[in-house]
N, CA, C and O of each residue as an XYZ file, in Angstrom:
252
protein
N     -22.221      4.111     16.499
C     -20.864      3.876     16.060
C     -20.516      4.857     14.957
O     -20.830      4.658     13.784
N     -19.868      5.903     15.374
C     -19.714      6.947     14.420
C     -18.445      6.778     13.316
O     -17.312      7.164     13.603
N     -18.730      6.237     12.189
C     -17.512      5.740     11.114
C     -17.169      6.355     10.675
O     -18.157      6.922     10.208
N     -15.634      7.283     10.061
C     -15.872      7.939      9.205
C     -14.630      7.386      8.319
O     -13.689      6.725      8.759
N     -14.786      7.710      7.262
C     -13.525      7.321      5.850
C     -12.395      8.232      6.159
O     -12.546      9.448      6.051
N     -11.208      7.680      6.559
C      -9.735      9.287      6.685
C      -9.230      8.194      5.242
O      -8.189      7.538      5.234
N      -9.992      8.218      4.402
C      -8.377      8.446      3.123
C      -9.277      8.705      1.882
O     -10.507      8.732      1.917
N      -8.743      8.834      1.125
C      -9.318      8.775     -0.510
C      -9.642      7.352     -0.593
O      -9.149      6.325     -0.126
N     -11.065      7.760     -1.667
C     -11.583      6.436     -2.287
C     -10.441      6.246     -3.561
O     -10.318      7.222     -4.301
N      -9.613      5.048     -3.845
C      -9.023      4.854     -4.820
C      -9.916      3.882     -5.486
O     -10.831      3.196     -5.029
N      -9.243      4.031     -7.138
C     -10.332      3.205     -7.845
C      -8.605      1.949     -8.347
O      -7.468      2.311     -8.650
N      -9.315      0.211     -8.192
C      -7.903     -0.357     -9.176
C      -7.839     -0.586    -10.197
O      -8.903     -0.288    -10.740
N      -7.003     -1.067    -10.999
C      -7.252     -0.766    -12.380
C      -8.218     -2.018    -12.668
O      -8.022     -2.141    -13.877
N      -8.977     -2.852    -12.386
C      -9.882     -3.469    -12.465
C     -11.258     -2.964    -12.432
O     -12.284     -3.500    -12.850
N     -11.059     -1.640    -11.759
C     -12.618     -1.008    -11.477
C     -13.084     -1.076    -10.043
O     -14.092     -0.447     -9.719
N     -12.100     -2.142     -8.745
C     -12.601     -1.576     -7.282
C     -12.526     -0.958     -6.779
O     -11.530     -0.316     -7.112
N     -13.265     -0.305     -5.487
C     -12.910      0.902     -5.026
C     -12.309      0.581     -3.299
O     -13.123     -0.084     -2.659
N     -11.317      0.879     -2.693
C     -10.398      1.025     -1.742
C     -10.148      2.218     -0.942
O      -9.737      3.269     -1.432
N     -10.446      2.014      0.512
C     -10.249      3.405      1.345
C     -10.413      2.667      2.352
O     -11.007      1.592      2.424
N      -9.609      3.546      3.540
C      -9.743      3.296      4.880
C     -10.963      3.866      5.424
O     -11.853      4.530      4.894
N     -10.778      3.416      6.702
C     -12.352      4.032      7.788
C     -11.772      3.501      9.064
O     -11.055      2.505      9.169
N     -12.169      4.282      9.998
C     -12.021      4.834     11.697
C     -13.338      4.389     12.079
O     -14.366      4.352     11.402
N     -13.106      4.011     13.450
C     -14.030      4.508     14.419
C     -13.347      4.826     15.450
O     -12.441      4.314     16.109
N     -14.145      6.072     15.473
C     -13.092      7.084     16.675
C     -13.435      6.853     18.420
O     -12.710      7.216     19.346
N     -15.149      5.932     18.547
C     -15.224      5.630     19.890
C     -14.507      4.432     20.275
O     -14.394      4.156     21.469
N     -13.938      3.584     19.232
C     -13.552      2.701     19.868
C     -12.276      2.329     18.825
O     -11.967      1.183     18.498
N     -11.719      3.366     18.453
C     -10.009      3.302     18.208
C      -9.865      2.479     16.798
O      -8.942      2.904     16.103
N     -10.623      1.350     16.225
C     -10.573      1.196     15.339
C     -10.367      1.303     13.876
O     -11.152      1.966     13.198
N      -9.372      0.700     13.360
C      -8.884      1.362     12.263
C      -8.547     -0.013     10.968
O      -7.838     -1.015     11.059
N      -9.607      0.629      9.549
C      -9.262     -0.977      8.934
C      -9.518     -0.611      7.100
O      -9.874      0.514      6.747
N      -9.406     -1.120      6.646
C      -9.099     -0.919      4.960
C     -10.567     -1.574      4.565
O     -10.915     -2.615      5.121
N     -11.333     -0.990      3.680
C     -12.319     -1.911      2.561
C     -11.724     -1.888      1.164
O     -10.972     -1.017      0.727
N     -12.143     -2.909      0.554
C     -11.531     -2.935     -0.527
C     -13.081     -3.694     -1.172
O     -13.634     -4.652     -0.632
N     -13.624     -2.924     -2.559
C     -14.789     -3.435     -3.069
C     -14.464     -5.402     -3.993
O     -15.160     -6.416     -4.056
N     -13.336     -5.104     -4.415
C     -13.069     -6.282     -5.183
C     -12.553     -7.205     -4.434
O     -12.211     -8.258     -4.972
N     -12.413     -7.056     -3.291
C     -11.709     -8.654     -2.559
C     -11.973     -8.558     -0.560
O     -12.087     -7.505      0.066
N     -12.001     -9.705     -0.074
C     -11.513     -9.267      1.617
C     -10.561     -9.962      1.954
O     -10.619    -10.906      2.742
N      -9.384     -9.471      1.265
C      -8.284     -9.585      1.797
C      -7.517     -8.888      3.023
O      -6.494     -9.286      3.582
N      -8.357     -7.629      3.321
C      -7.815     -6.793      4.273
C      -9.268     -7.019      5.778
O      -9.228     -6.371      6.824
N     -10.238     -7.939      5.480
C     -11.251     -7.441      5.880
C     -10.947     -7.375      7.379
O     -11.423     -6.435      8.015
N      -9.986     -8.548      8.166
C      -9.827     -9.114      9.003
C      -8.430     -7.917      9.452
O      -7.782     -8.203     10.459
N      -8.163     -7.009      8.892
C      -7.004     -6.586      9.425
C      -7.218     -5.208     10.303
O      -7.990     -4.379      9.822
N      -6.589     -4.915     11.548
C      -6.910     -4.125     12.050
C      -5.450     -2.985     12.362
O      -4.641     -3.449     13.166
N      -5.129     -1.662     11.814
C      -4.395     -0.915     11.893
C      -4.286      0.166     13.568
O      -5.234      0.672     14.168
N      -2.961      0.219     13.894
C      -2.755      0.992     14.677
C      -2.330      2.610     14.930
O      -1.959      3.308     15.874
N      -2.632      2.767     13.430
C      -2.867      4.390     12.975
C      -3.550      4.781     11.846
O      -3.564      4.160     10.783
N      -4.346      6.235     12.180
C      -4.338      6.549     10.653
C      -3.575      6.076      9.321
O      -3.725      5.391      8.309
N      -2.758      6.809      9.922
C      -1.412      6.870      9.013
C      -1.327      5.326      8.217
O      -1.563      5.151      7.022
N      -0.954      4.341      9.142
C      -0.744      3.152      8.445
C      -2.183      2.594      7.999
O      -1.814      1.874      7.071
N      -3.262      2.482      8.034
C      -4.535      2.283      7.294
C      -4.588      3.134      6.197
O      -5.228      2.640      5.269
N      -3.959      4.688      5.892
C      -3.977      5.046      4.799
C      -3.443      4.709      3.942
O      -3.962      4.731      2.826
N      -1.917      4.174      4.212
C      -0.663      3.615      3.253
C      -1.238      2.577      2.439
O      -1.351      2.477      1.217
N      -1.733      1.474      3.840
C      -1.913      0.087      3.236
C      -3.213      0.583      1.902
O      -3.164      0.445      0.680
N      -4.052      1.049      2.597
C      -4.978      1.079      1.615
C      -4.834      1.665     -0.165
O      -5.471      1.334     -1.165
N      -3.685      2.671      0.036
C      -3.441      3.109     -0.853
C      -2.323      2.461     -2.058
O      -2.114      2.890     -3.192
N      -1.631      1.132     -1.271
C      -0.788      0.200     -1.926
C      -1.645     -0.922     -2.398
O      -1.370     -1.626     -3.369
N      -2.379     -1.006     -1.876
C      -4.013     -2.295     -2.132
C      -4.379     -1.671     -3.325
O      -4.668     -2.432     -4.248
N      -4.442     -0.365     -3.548
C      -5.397     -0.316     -4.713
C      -4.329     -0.144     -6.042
O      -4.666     -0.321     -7.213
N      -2.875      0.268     -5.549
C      -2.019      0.030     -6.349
C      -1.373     -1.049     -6.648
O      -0.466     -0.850     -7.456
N      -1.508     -2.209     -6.272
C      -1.106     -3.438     -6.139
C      -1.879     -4.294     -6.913
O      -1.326     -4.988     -7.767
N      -2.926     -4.337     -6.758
C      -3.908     -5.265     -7.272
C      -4.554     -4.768     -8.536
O      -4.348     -3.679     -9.072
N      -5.500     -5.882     -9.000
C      -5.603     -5.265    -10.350
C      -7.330     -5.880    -10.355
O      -7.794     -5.662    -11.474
N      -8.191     -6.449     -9.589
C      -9.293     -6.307     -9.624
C     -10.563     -5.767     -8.908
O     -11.666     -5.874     -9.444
């Protein structure tokens, strides 16, 4: 299962760290976030939108 990260690791102002990740054999697309799994369960239908979300998660939140 070849994973790879398409966004920047963001840090929140709490100190977690937030970025998307792909898997390109099987289309998959989803956010980690170190301080919470709020996103764990969520699955994106583009790059594009797994980068956004991820990048409003780490601006949004604060731990």
């Amino acid at each position: 299962m070849p994973v790879e990260r398409i966004s920047k690791i963001a840090e929140t102002l709490g100190g977690a760290f937030v970025f998307a990740q792909a898997d390109r054999t099987t289309g998959k697309r989803w956010v980690v976030c170190s301080g919470c799994n709020a996103l764990a369960d969520r699955q994106f239908d583009s790059d594009a939108v797994a980068i956004i979300v991820s990048a409003e998660h780490a601006e949004s939140t604060d731990h």
